[in-house]
JSON list of C-alpha atoms in Angstrom, two decimals:
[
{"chain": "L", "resi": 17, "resn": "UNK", "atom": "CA", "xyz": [23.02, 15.18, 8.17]},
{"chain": "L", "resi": 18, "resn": "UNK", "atom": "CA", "xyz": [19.02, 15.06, 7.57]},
{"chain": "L", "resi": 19, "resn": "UNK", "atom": "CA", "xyz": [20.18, 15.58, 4.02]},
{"chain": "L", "resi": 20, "resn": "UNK", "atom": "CA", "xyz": [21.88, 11.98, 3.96]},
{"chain": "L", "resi": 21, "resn": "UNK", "atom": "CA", "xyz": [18.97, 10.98, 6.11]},
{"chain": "L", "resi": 22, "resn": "UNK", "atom": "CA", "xyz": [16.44, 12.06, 3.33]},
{"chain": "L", "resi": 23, "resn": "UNK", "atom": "CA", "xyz": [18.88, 10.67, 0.46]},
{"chain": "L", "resi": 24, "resn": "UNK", "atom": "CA", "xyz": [17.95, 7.30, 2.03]},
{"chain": "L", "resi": 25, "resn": "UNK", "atom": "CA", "xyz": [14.80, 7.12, 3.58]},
{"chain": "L", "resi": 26, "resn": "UNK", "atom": "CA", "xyz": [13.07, 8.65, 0.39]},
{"chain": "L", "resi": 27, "resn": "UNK", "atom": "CA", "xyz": [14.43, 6.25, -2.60]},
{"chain": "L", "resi": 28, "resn": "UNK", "atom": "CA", "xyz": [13.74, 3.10, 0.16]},
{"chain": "L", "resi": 29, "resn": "UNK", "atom": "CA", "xyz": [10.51, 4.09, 0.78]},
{"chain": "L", "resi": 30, "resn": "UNK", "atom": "CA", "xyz": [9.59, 4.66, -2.88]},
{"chain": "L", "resi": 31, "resn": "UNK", "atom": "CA", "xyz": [10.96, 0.93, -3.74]},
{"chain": "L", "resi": 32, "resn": "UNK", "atom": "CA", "xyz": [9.23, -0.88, -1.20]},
{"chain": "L", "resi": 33, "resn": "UNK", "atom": "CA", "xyz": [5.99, 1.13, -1.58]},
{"chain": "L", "resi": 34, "resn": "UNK", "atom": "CA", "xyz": [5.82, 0.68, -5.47]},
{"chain": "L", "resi": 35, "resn": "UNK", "atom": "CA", "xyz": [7.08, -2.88, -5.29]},
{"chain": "L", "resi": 36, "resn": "UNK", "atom": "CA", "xyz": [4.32, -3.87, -2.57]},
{"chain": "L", "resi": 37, "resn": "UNK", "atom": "CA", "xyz": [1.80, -1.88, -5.08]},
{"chain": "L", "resi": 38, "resn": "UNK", "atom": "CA", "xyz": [2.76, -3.64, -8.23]},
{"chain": "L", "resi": 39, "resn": "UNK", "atom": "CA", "xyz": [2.86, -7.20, -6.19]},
{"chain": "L", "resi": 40, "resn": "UNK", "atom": "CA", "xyz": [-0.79, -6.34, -4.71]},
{"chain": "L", "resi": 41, "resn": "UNK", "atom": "CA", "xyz": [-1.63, -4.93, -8.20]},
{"chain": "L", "resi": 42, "resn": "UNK", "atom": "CA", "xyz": [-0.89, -8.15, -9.93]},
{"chain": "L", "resi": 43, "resn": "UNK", "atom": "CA", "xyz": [-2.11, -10.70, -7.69]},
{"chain": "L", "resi": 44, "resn": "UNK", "atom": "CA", "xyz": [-5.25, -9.17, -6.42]},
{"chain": "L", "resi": 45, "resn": "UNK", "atom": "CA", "xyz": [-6.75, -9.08, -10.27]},
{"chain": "L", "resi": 46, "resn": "UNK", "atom": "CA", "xyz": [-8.52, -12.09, -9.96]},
{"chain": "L", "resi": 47, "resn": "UNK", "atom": "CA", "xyz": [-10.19, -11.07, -6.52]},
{"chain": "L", "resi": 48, "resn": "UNK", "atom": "CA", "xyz": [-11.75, -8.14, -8.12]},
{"chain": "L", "resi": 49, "resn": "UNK", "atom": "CA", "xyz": [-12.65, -10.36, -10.91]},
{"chain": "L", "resi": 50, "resn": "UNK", "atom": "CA", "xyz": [-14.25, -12.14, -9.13]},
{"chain": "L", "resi": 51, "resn": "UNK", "atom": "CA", "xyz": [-16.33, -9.24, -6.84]},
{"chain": "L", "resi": 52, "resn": "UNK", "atom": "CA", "xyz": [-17.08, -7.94, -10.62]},
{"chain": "L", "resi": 53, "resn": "UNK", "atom": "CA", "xyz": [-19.02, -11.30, -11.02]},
{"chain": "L", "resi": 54, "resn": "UNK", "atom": "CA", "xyz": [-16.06, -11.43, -14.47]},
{"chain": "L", "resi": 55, "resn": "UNK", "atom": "CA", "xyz": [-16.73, -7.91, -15.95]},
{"chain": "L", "resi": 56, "resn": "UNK", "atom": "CA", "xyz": [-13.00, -7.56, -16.67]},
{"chain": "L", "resi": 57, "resn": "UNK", "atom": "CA", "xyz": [-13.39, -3.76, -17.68]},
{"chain": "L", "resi": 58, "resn": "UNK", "atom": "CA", "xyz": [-14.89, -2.95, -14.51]},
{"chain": "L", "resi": 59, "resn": "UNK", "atom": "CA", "xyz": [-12.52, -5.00, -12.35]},
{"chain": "L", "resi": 60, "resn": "UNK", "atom": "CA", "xyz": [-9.29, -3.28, -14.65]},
{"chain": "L", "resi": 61, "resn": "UNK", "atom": "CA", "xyz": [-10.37, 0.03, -13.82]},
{"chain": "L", "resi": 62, "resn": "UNK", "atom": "CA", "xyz": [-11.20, -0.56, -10.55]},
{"chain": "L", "resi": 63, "resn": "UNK", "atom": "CA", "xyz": [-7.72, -2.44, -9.45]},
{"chain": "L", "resi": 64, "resn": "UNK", "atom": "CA", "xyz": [-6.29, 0.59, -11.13]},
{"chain": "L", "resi": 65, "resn": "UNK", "atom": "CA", "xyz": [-7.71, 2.57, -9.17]},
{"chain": "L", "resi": 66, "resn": "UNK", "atom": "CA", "xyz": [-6.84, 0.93, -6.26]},
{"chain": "L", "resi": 67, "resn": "UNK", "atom": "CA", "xyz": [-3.21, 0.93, -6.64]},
{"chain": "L", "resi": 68, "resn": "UNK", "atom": "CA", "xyz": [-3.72, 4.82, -7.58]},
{"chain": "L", "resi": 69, "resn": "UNK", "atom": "CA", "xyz": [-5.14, 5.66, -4.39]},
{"chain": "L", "resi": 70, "resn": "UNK", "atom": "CA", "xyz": [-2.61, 3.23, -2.94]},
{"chain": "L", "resi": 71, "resn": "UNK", "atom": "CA", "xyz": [0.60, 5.02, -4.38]},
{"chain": "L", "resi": 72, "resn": "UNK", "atom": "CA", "xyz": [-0.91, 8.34, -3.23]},
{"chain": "L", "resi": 73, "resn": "UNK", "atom": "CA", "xyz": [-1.65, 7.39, -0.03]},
{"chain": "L", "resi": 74, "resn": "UNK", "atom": "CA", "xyz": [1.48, 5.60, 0.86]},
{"chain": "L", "resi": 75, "resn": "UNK", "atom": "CA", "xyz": [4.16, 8.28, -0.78]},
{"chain": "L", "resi": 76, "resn": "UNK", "atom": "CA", "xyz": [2.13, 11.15, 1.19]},
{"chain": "L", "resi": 77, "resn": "UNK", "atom": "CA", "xyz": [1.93, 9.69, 4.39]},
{"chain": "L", "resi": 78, "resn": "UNK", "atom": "CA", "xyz": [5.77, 8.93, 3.99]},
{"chain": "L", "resi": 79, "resn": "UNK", "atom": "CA", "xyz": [6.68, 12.47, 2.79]},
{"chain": "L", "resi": 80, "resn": "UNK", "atom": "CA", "xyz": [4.52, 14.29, 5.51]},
{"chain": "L", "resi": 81, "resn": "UNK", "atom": "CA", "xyz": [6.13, 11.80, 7.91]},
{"chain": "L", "resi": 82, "resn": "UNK", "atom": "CA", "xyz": [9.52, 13.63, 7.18]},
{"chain": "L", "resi": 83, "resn": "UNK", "atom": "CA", "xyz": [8.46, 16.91, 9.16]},
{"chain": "L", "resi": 84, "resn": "UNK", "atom": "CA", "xyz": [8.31, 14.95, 12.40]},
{"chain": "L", "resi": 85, "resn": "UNK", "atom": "CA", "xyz": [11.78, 14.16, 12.22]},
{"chain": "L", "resi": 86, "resn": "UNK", "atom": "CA", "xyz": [14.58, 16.05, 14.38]},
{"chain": "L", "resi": 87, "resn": "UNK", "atom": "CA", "xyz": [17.62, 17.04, 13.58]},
{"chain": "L", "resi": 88, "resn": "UNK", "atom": "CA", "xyz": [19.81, 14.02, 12.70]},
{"chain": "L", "resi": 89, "resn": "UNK", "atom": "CA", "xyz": [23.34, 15.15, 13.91]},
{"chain": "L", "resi": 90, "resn": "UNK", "atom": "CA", "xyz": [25.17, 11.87, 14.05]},
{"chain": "L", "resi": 91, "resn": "UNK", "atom": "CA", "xyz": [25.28, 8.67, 12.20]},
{"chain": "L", "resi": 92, "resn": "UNK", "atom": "CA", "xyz": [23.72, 6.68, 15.03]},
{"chain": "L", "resi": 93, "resn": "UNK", "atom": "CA", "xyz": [21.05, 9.03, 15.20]},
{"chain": "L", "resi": 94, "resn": "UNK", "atom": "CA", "xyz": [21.10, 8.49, 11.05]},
{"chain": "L", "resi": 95, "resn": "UNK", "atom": "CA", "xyz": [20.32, 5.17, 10.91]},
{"chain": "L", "resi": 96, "resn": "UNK", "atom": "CA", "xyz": [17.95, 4.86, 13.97]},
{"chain": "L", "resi": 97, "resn": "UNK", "atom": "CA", "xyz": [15.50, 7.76, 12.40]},
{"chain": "L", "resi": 98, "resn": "UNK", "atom": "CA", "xyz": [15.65, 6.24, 8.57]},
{"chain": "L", "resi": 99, "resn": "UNK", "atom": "CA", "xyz": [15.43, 2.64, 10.56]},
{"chain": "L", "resi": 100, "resn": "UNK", "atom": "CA", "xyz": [12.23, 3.91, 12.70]},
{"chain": "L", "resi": 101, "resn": "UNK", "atom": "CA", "xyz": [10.62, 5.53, 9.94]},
{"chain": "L", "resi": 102, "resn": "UNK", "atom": "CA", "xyz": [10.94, 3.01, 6.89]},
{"chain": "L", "resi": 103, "resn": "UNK", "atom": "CA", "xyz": [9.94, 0.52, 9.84]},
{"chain": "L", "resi": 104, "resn": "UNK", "atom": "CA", "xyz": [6.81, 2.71, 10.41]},
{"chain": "L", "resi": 105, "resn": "UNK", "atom": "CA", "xyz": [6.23, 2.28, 6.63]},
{"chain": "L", "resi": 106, "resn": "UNK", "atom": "CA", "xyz": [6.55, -1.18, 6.30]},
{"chain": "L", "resi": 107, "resn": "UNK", "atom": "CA", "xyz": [3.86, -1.54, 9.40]},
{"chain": "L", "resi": 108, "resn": "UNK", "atom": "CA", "xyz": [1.53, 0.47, 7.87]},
{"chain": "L", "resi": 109, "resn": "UNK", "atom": "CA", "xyz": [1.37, -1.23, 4.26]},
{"chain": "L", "resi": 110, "resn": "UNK", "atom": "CA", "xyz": [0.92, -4.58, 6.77]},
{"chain": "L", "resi": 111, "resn": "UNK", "atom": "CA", "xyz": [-2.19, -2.70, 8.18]},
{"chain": "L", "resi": 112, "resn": "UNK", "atom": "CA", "xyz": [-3.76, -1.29, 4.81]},
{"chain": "L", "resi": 113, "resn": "UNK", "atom": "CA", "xyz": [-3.22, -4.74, 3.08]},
{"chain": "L", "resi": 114, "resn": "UNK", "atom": "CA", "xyz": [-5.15, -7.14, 6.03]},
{"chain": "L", "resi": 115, "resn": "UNK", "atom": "CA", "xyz": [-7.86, -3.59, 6.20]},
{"chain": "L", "resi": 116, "resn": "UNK", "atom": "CA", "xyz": [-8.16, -4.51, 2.46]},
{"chain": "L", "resi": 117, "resn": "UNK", "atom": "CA", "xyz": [-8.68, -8.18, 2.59]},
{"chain": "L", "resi": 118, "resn": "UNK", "atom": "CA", "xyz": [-10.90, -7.98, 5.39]},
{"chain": "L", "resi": 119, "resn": "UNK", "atom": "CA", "xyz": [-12.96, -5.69, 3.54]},
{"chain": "L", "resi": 120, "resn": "UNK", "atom": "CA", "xyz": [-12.93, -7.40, -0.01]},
{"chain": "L", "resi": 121, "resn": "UNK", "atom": "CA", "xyz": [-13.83, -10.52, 1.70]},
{"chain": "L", "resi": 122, "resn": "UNK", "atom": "CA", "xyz": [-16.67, -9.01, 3.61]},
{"chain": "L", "resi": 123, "resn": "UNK", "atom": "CA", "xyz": [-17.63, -7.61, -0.11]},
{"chain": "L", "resi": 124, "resn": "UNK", "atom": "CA", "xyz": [-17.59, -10.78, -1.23]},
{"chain": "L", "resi": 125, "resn": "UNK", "atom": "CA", "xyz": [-19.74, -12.25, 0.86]},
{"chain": "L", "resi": 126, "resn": "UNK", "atom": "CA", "xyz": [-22.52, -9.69, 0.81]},
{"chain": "L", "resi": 127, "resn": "UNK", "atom": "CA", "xyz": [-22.50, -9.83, -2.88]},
{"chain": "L", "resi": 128, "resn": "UNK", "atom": "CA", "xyz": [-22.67, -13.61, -2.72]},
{"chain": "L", "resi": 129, "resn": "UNK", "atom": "CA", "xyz": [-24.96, -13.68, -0.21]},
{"chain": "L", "resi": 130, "resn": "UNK", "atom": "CA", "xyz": [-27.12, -10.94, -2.21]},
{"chain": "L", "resi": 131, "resn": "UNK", "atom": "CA", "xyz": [-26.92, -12.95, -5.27]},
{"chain": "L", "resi": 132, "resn": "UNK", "atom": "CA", "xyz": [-28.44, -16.18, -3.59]},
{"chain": "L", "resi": 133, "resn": "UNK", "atom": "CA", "xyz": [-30.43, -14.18, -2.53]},
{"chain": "L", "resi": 134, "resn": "UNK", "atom": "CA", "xyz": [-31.92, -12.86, -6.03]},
{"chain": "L", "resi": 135, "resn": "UNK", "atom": "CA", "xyz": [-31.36, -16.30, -7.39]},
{"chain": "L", "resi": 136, "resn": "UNK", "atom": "CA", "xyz": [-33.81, -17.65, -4.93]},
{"chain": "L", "resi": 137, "resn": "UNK", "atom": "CA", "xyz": [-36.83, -15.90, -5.95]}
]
């Protein structure tokens, strides 16, 4: 039954975590455009490297999750484990993507802040 379990769980979790990606991927361009003060090459690479790390992080922490299941014997227990755990997922993409504003606004400000800053003198 963890077979069936896995069947499901796996191509879920792959969906959600590349569509998230690709959604965060797209519309978060023009915030790192604008941290890269416009340098479009460096803000390309760098949201590129984002959703890398993002994809890798994400399909890992959902494939390691898999050893801390038990043995699924019944459907019930089927669709409360791949329930529990693609809930789990979806919680922790929620987490990463308000970690990630917080940060790239708190970026944002420092290098605005710095920039005054330079401007000033």
């Amino acid at each position: 039954m963890n077979l069936v379990a896995y069947m499901i769980y796996l191509p879920f979790t792959y969906l959600i975590t590349v569509h998230v990606g690709w959604v965060f991927y797209r519309n978060g361009e023009v915030y790192i455009l604008d941290m890269f003060r416009g340098d479009s090459k460096s803000a390309i690479a760098m949201n590129k490297l984002l959703l890398t790390g993002y994809y890798l992080l994400n399909l890992g922490y959902a494939t390691v999750a898999l050893a801390g299941w038990g043995d699924v014997v019944n459907w019930r227990m089927l669709i409360e484990q791949v329930g529990s755990s693609i809930g789990g997922i979806v919680l922790l993409l929620a987490v990463m993507h308000y970690i990630n504003l917080a940060v790239i606004a708190l970026l944002s400000k420092k290098l605005s802040s710095s920039a005054n800053a330079t401007e000033g003198k």
